[in-house]
Amino acid sequence: MSFQRFLQDWVAPTFIGLVVATLLLAFSRWFDFSAPKPINAQWQGPVSYAQAVNRSGPAVVNIYTRVPRQRHQLLNDPFFRRLFNAMNVPQRERMQSNLGSGVIVDDKGYILTNHHVVAAAESIAVQLADGREVQARVVGSDPDFDLAVLKIDLSPLTAIEVGEAEKAQVGDVVLAIGNPFGVGQTVTQGIVSAIGRSLGNPKSENYLQNFIQTDAAVNPGNSGGALVDAQGFLLGINTSILNQSGSTGGISFAIPANIALKIMQDIIEFGRVVPGWLGIEGQTLSAQFARSHNLNVTSGVVLTGIYSDGPAHLAGLQPRDIITHINSVPINDGDRGEATMASLRPGTLVSVTFIRNGEEKTVQATISEKPQETKSRLKTH
């Protein structure tokens, strides 16, 4: 092999390779040739929600109740009742089974579920996620809030960890855990599609107006089950669906956990729900009212009346004041204000932010229980 051939076949390629390698190392300081990284990686959701289910699932139970079967109206007539007794017709057991879900919220055996799940029940059986079954008794129930408290005597128990329902936002990922159609514990996934949702205007003044709305599939049997966040912390108690046909229509509602737990504590301690009362009447601030009074706020509650010697009156609030926040929670309308009161116990000191004559002010008020008879209201003027 000649020296010239050696240079062409070996030395030249080696030299060129070294030059290319050197250039690549130099350019690597300015260019990243690694795999592309996702934009806003901090917003990427988890691949699996198994950890959230493992955290909350053991605290969600299946509830089976036996309630009297509706008997025919003819049997209410004494003549027909005597006739059937005289004929000695075998009587079928007038019982039917209902199903629902519940959430263990205390390791002492307290379970939250819906009032309509256990209403009129003659017996209640609870099946835990680990397969254990036990009879339950009703500690108390409230139809206005559609919540009931059950008690089971069993150990050990896993109580659910409670999240911050008041901080839930539209778009948050949520999981609904319950016993749809009696098939056993089932998990469905969706998002929070609205907050502070009202479900009409029932006659009861205690009716909750602050539901969490979700598109997670909730079906018959899910009532009383848990709505949890992506980490498995309790956000609410699933209570109703919008579709009147009895199957999920993509819109369902849950009672916020903070309100549900307050109601449970009232039932355990007092045997009834004791809603907080500020002693006011108001209406939602309208755009027309705000413009006519040159206000720089667009949401709040205009006080139309105040009860004498009530918490608001004693705190110095006056008719036509506009409440914008209670304990830093925005009060966008009257429904939100009532829901906030429902989560507070009498004796609680709250901070009330309001607008008077265009100036923002804050006062402290002590929430009380609404008296049986209220004194004459202070009218607006």
Coordinates of C-alpha atoms in Angstrom, one line a residue:
M1 CA 0.0 0.0 0.0
S2 CA 1.4 3.4 -1.0
F3 CA 1.7 6.2 1.4
Q4 CA -0.8 8.3 -0.6
R5 CA -3.3 5.4 -0.6
F6 CA -2.9 5.2 3.2
L7 CA -3.7 8.9 3.6
Q8 CA -6.8 8.5 1.5
D9 CA -8.2 5.4 3.2
W10 CA -7.3 5.9 6.8
V11 CA -5.9 9.3 7.8
A12 CA -8.4 11.5 5.9
P13 CA -11.6 9.8 7.2
T14 CA -10.2 9.7 10.8
F15 CA -9.4 13.4 10.6
I16 CA -12.8 14.3 9.2
G17 CA -14.5 12.3 11.9
L18 CA -12.6 14.1 14.7
V19 CA -13.6 17.4 13.2
V20 CA -17.3 16.5 13.0
A21 CA -17.2 15.2 16.6
T22 CA -15.6 18.4 17.8
L23 CA -18.2 20.5 16.1
L24 CA -21.0 18.5 17.5
L25 CA -19.7 18.9 21.1
A26 CA -19.3 22.6 20.5
F27 CA -22.8 23.1 19.2
S28 CA -24.3 21.0 21.9
R29 CA -23.8 23.9 24.3
W30 CA -26.4 25.8 22.4
F31 CA -28.7 23.1 21.2
D32 CA -30.5 20.4 23.2
F33 CA -30.8 17.2 21.2
S34 CA -32.6 15.3 23.9
A35 CA -36.2 14.2 23.6
P36 CA -38.7 17.1 23.5
K37 CA -40.2 18.1 26.8
P38 CA -44.0 18.7 27.2
I39 CA -45.0 22.3 27.5
N40 CA -46.5 23.2 30.9
A41 CA -45.5 19.8 32.3
Q42 CA -46.8 20.8 35.7
W43 CA -50.4 20.7 34.3
Q44 CA -50.1 17.2 33.0
G45 CA -52.5 14.8 34.8
P46 CA -51.6 11.5 36.2
V47 CA -51.6 8.4 34.0
S48 CA -53.6 6.5 36.6
Y49 CA -55.9 7.5 39.5
A50 CA -55.3 4.2 41.3
Q51 CA -53.6 5.9 44.2
A52 CA -56.6 8.2 44.7
V53 CA -58.9 5.2 44.7
N54 CA -56.7 3.3 47.1
R55 CA -56.8 6.3 49.4
S56 CA -60.6 6.8 49.4
G57 CA -62.1 3.5 48.2
P58 CA -61.9 1.7 51.6
A59 CA -64.1 4.4 53.2
V60 CA -67.0 4.0 50.7
V61 CA -69.6 1.5 51.6
N62 CA -72.6 -0.1 49.9
I63 CA -76.0 0.3 51.6
Y64 CA -78.9 -2.1 51.3
T65 CA -82.2 -1.2 53.0
R66 CA -85.5 -3.0 53.4
V67 CA -88.6 -0.7 53.3
P68 CA -92.3 -1.5 53.4
R69 CA -93.8 -2.2 49.9
Q70 CA -96.6 0.1 48.9
R71 CA -99.9 -1.8 49.4
H72 CA -103.0 -1.5 47.2
Q73 CA -105.4 1.3 48.2
L74 CA -108.2 -1.2 48.5
L75 CA -106.5 -2.7 51.6
N76 CA -107.0 0.6 53.4
D77 CA -110.7 0.0 53.3
P78 CA -111.8 -1.9 56.4
F79 CA -114.4 -4.0 54.4
F80 CA -111.8 -5.4 52.0
R81 CA -109.2 -5.9 54.8
R82 CA -111.7 -8.0 56.7
L83 CA -112.6 -9.9 53.5
F84 CA -109.0 -10.9 52.8
N85 CA -108.5 -11.9 56.4
A86 CA -111.6 -14.0 56.4
M87 CA -110.5 -15.8 53.2
N88 CA -107.2 -16.6 54.9
V89 CA -105.3 -15.5 51.8
P90 CA -101.5 -16.0 52.4
Q91 CA -99.9 -12.6 52.8
R92 CA -96.8 -11.9 50.8
E93 CA -94.1 -10.1 52.8
R94 CA -94.7 -6.4 52.1
M95 CA -91.0 -5.6 51.8
Q96 CA -88.8 -4.3 49.0
S97 CA -85.1 -3.7 48.8
N98 CA -83.5 -0.3 48.0
L99 CA -79.8 0.3 47.5
G100 CA -77.4 3.2 47.8
S101 CA -73.9 4.2 49.0
G102 CA -72.3 5.8 52.0
V103 CA -69.0 7.2 53.2
I104 CA -67.2 6.4 56.5
V105 CA -66.2 9.8 57.8
D106 CA -65.1 8.8 61.3
D107 CA -63.3 5.7 62.5
K108 CA -65.8 5.4 65.3
G109 CA -68.3 4.2 62.8
Y110 CA -70.2 7.3 61.6
I111 CA -71.3 7.1 58.0
L112 CA -72.8 9.9 55.8
T113 CA -75.4 9.0 53.2
N114 CA -78.5 10.6 51.7
H115 CA -81.8 10.9 53.5
H116 CA -83.7 9.4 50.6
V117 CA -81.5 6.3 50.7
V118 CA -82.6 5.3 54.2
A119 CA -86.0 7.1 54.6
A120 CA -88.7 4.7 55.9
A121 CA -86.1 1.8 56.1
E122 CA -87.0 -0.9 58.5
S123 CA -83.5 -2.4 58.4
I124 CA -80.2 -1.2 57.0
A125 CA -77.2 -3.4 56.0
V126 CA -73.8 -2.0 55.2
Q127 CA -71.2 -3.8 53.1
L128 CA -67.6 -2.5 53.4
A129 CA -65.2 -2.4 50.5
D130 CA -63.3 -5.4 52.1
G131 CA -66.5 -7.5 52.0
R132 CA -67.5 -7.3 55.7
E133 CA -71.2 -6.8 56.3
V134 CA -72.9 -5.2 59.4
Q135 CA -76.2 -3.8 60.4
A136 CA -76.5 0.0 60.8
R137 CA -78.7 2.3 62.8
V138 CA -79.9 5.8 61.9
V139 CA -78.4 8.4 64.2
G140 CA -80.4 11.2 62.6
S141 CA -81.6 12.5 59.2
D142 CA -82.6 15.7 57.6
P143 CA -84.8 15.8 54.4
D144 CA -84.1 19.4 53.6
F145 CA -80.4 18.8 53.2
D146 CA -81.0 15.2 52.0
L147 CA -78.4 13.9 54.5
A148 CA -78.5 11.1 57.0
V149 CA -76.0 9.9 59.6
L150 CA -75.6 6.1 60.2
K151 CA -73.6 4.3 62.9
I152 CA -72.0 0.9 62.7
D153 CA -70.2 -1.0 65.5
L154 CA -67.2 -2.5 63.7
S155 CA -63.5 -2.2 63.8
P156 CA -61.0 -1.5 62.4
L157 CA -62.5 1.1 60.0
T158 CA -60.9 3.4 57.5
A159 CA -62.3 6.9 57.5
I160 CA -62.0 9.0 54.4
E161 CA -59.7 12.0 54.3
V162 CA -61.5 15.3 53.8
G163 CA -60.4 17.8 51.1
E164 CA -61.2 21.5 50.7
A165 CA -64.5 21.6 48.9
E166 CA -64.7 25.4 49.1
K167 CA -61.6 25.6 46.9
A168 CA -63.0 23.3 44.1
Q169 CA -62.8 24.9 40.7
V170 CA -64.5 24.3 37.4
G171 CA -62.3 21.9 35.4
D172 CA -60.9 20.0 38.5
V173 CA -60.7 16.3 37.9
V174 CA -63.1 14.3 40.2
L175 CA -64.0 10.7 40.9
A176 CA -67.4 9.4 41.9
I177 CA -67.3 6.2 44.0
G178 CA -70.4 4.3 44.9
N179 CA -72.6 1.3 44.2
P180 CA -74.5 2.0 40.9
F181 CA -77.3 -0.5 40.2
G182 CA -76.1 -2.7 43.0
V183 CA -73.2 -4.1 41.0
G184 CA -70.6 -3.2 43.7
Q185 CA -68.1 -0.5 44.3
T186 CA -67.5 1.4 41.0
V187 CA -65.4 4.4 40.2
T188 CA -66.3 6.9 37.4
Q189 CA -64.2 9.9 36.4
G190 CA -65.1 13.4 35.2
I191 CA -64.6 17.1 36.0
V192 CA -66.2 19.7 38.2
S193 CA -68.6 21.4 35.6
A194 CA -70.0 24.1 37.9
I195 CA -69.9 25.2 41.5
G196 CA -72.4 26.9 43.7
R197 CA -75.2 25.4 41.8
S198 CA -78.9 25.8 42.8
L199 CA -81.5 23.2 42.2
G200 CA -84.7 25.3 42.1
N201 CA -86.5 27.0 44.9
P202 CA -88.0 24.5 47.3
K203 CA -90.4 25.7 50.0
S204 CA -87.9 24.9 52.8
E205 CA -85.8 27.9 53.7
N206 CA -83.1 25.5 54.9
Y207 CA -82.7 23.9 51.4
L208 CA -79.1 23.8 50.3
Q209 CA -78.2 26.0 47.3
N210 CA -74.5 25.3 46.8
F211 CA -74.1 22.0 45.1
I212 CA -71.0 20.9 43.2
Q213 CA -71.9 19.9 39.7
T214 CA -70.0 17.2 37.9
D215 CA -70.1 15.2 34.7
A216 CA -68.8 12.1 36.3
A217 CA -71.3 9.2 35.7
V218 CA -73.6 8.9 38.7
N219 CA -76.4 6.4 38.5
P220 CA -79.1 5.0 40.8
G221 CA -77.3 3.4 43.7
N222 CA -74.5 6.1 43.7
S223 CA -76.6 8.3 46.0
G224 CA -74.7 8.9 49.3
G225 CA -71.4 7.9 47.7
A226 CA -68.2 10.0 47.6
L227 CA -67.1 12.6 45.2
V228 CA -63.3 12.9 45.6
D229 CA -60.5 14.9 44.0
A230 CA -57.7 13.5 41.9
Q231 CA -55.7 12.8 45.1
G232 CA -58.6 10.9 46.7
F233 CA -59.7 13.5 49.2
L234 CA -63.5 13.9 49.9
L235 CA -65.1 16.9 48.1
G236 CA -68.8 16.0 48.5
I237 CA -71.6 13.5 48.9
N238 CA -73.3 12.6 45.7
T239 CA -77.0 13.2 46.0
S240 CA -78.9 13.6 42.7
I241 CA -78.8 13.6 38.9
L242 CA -80.4 16.0 36.5
N243 CA -81.8 13.3 34.1
Q244 CA -85.3 12.4 35.3
S245 CA -85.2 9.1 33.5
G246 CA -83.2 7.5 36.3
S247 CA -79.9 7.1 34.4
T248 CA -76.9 9.4 34.2
G249 CA -77.3 12.3 31.8
G250 CA -73.8 13.9 32.3
I251 CA -74.9 16.3 35.0
S252 CA -75.0 15.3 38.7
F253 CA -74.7 17.1 42.0
A254 CA -72.9 16.6 45.3
I255 CA -73.3 18.3 48.7
P256 CA -70.0 20.0 49.6
A257 CA -68.0 18.0 52.2
N258 CA -67.7 21.0 54.6
I259 CA -71.4 21.5 54.7
A260 CA -72.1 17.8 55.0
L261 CA -69.8 17.4 57.9
K262 CA -71.3 20.4 59.7
I263 CA -74.7 18.9 59.3
M264 CA -73.4 15.6 60.6
Q265 CA -72.0 17.3 63.7
D266 CA -75.3 19.0 64.3
I267 CA -77.3 15.8 64.1
I268 CA -74.9 13.9 66.4
E269 CA -74.8 16.8 69.0
F270 CA -78.3 18.3 68.8
G271 CA -80.3 15.6 67.0
R272 CA -81.2 18.1 64.3
V273 CA -79.6 20.6 61.9
V274 CA -78.9 24.0 63.4
P275 CA -78.2 26.4 60.4
G276 CA -76.3 29.5 61.1
W277 CA -78.3 32.8 60.9
L278 CA -77.0 36.3 60.2
G279 CA -80.4 38.0 60.5
I280 CA -80.7 39.6 57.1
E281 CA -82.8 39.6 54.0
G282 CA -81.3 40.5 50.7
Q283 CA -81.4 40.3 46.9
T284 CA -78.7 39.7 44.3
L285 CA -76.9 42.9 43.2
S286 CA -78.1 43.7 39.7
A287 CA -76.1 45.5 37.0
Q288 CA -78.7 48.2 36.9
F289 CA -78.5 48.9 40.7
A290 CA -74.7 49.0 40.5
R291 CA -74.7 51.5 37.6
S292 CA -77.3 53.7 39.2
H293 CA -75.3 53.9 42.4
N294 CA -71.9 54.2 40.6
L295 CA -70.6 51.1 42.3
N296 CA -67.3 49.4 41.2
V297 CA -68.5 46.0 42.2
T298 CA -70.5 43.6 40.0
S299 CA -71.5 40.9 42.5
G300 CA -72.9 40.8 46.0
V301 CA -76.1 40.8 48.0
V302 CA -78.0 44.1 48.7
L303 CA -79.5 44.1 52.1
T304 CA -83.2 44.7 51.9
G305 CA -84.0 44.2 55.5
I306 CA -82.3 43.4 58.8
Y307 CA -83.8 41.7 61.9
S308 CA -83.7 43.7 65.1
D309 CA -81.1 42.5 67.6
G310 CA -79.9 39.9 65.0
P311 CA -76.2 39.3 64.4
A312 CA -76.0 41.7 61.5
H313 CA -77.9 44.4 63.4
L314 CA -75.6 44.1 66.4
A315 CA -72.5 44.2 64.1
G316 CA -73.7 47.5 62.6
L317 CA -74.9 46.5 59.2
Q318 CA -77.7 48.6 57.7
P319 CA -80.2 48.2 54.9
R320 CA -78.8 48.9 51.4
D321 CA -75.3 47.7 52.5
I322 CA -73.9 45.4 49.9
I323 CA -72.3 42.2 51.3
T324 CA -69.5 41.0 49.0
H325 CA -67.6 38.5 51.2
I326 CA -68.1 36.4 54.4
N327 CA -64.8 35.1 55.8
S328 CA -63.1 36.1 52.5
V329 CA -65.5 33.8 50.6
P330 CA -67.2 35.8 47.7
I331 CA -70.9 36.1 48.1
N332 CA -72.1 36.4 44.5
D333 CA -75.8 36.0 45.2
G334 CA -78.4 35.2 47.9
D335 CA -78.1 31.5 47.3
R336 CA -74.4 31.5 47.9
G337 CA -74.9 33.5 51.1
E338 CA -77.5 31.0 52.4
A339 CA -75.1 28.1 51.6
T340 CA -72.3 29.9 53.5
M341 CA -74.6 30.3 56.5
A342 CA -75.5 26.6 56.4
S343 CA -71.8 25.7 56.9
L344 CA -71.4 27.8 60.0
R345 CA -72.5 26.9 63.5
P346 CA -74.1 29.3 66.0
G347 CA -71.5 31.1 68.0
T348 CA -69.0 31.3 65.2
L349 CA -67.4 34.7 64.7
V350 CA -67.3 35.7 61.0
S351 CA -65.8 38.6 59.1
V352 CA -68.3 40.4 56.8
T353 CA -67.1 42.6 54.0
F354 CA -69.6 45.1 52.6
I355 CA -69.9 48.3 50.5
R356 CA -71.6 51.3 52.0
N357 CA -71.8 54.6 50.1
G358 CA -69.2 53.4 47.7
E359 CA -66.7 52.6 50.5
E360 CA -65.6 49.0 51.4
K361 CA -65.9 48.2 55.1
T362 CA -65.4 45.0 57.3
V363 CA -67.2 44.1 60.5
Q364 CA -67.2 41.1 62.8
A365 CA -70.5 39.3 63.5
T366 CA -71.3 36.4 65.7
I367 CA -73.5 33.9 63.9
S368 CA -76.6 32.7 65.9
E369 CA -79.5 30.3 65.6
K370 CA -82.6 31.7 64.1
P371 CA -85.1 32.4 66.9
Q372 CA -88.6 30.9 66.8
E373 CA -90.1 34.4 66.6
T374 CA -88.2 37.3 65.1
K375 CA -88.8 40.9 66.0
S376 CA -90.0 43.4 63.5
R377 CA -87.6 43.8 60.5
L378 CA -85.9 47.1 59.8
K379 CA -87.1 48.2 56.4
T380 CA -85.0 49.8 53.7
H381 CA -85.3 53.6 53.3

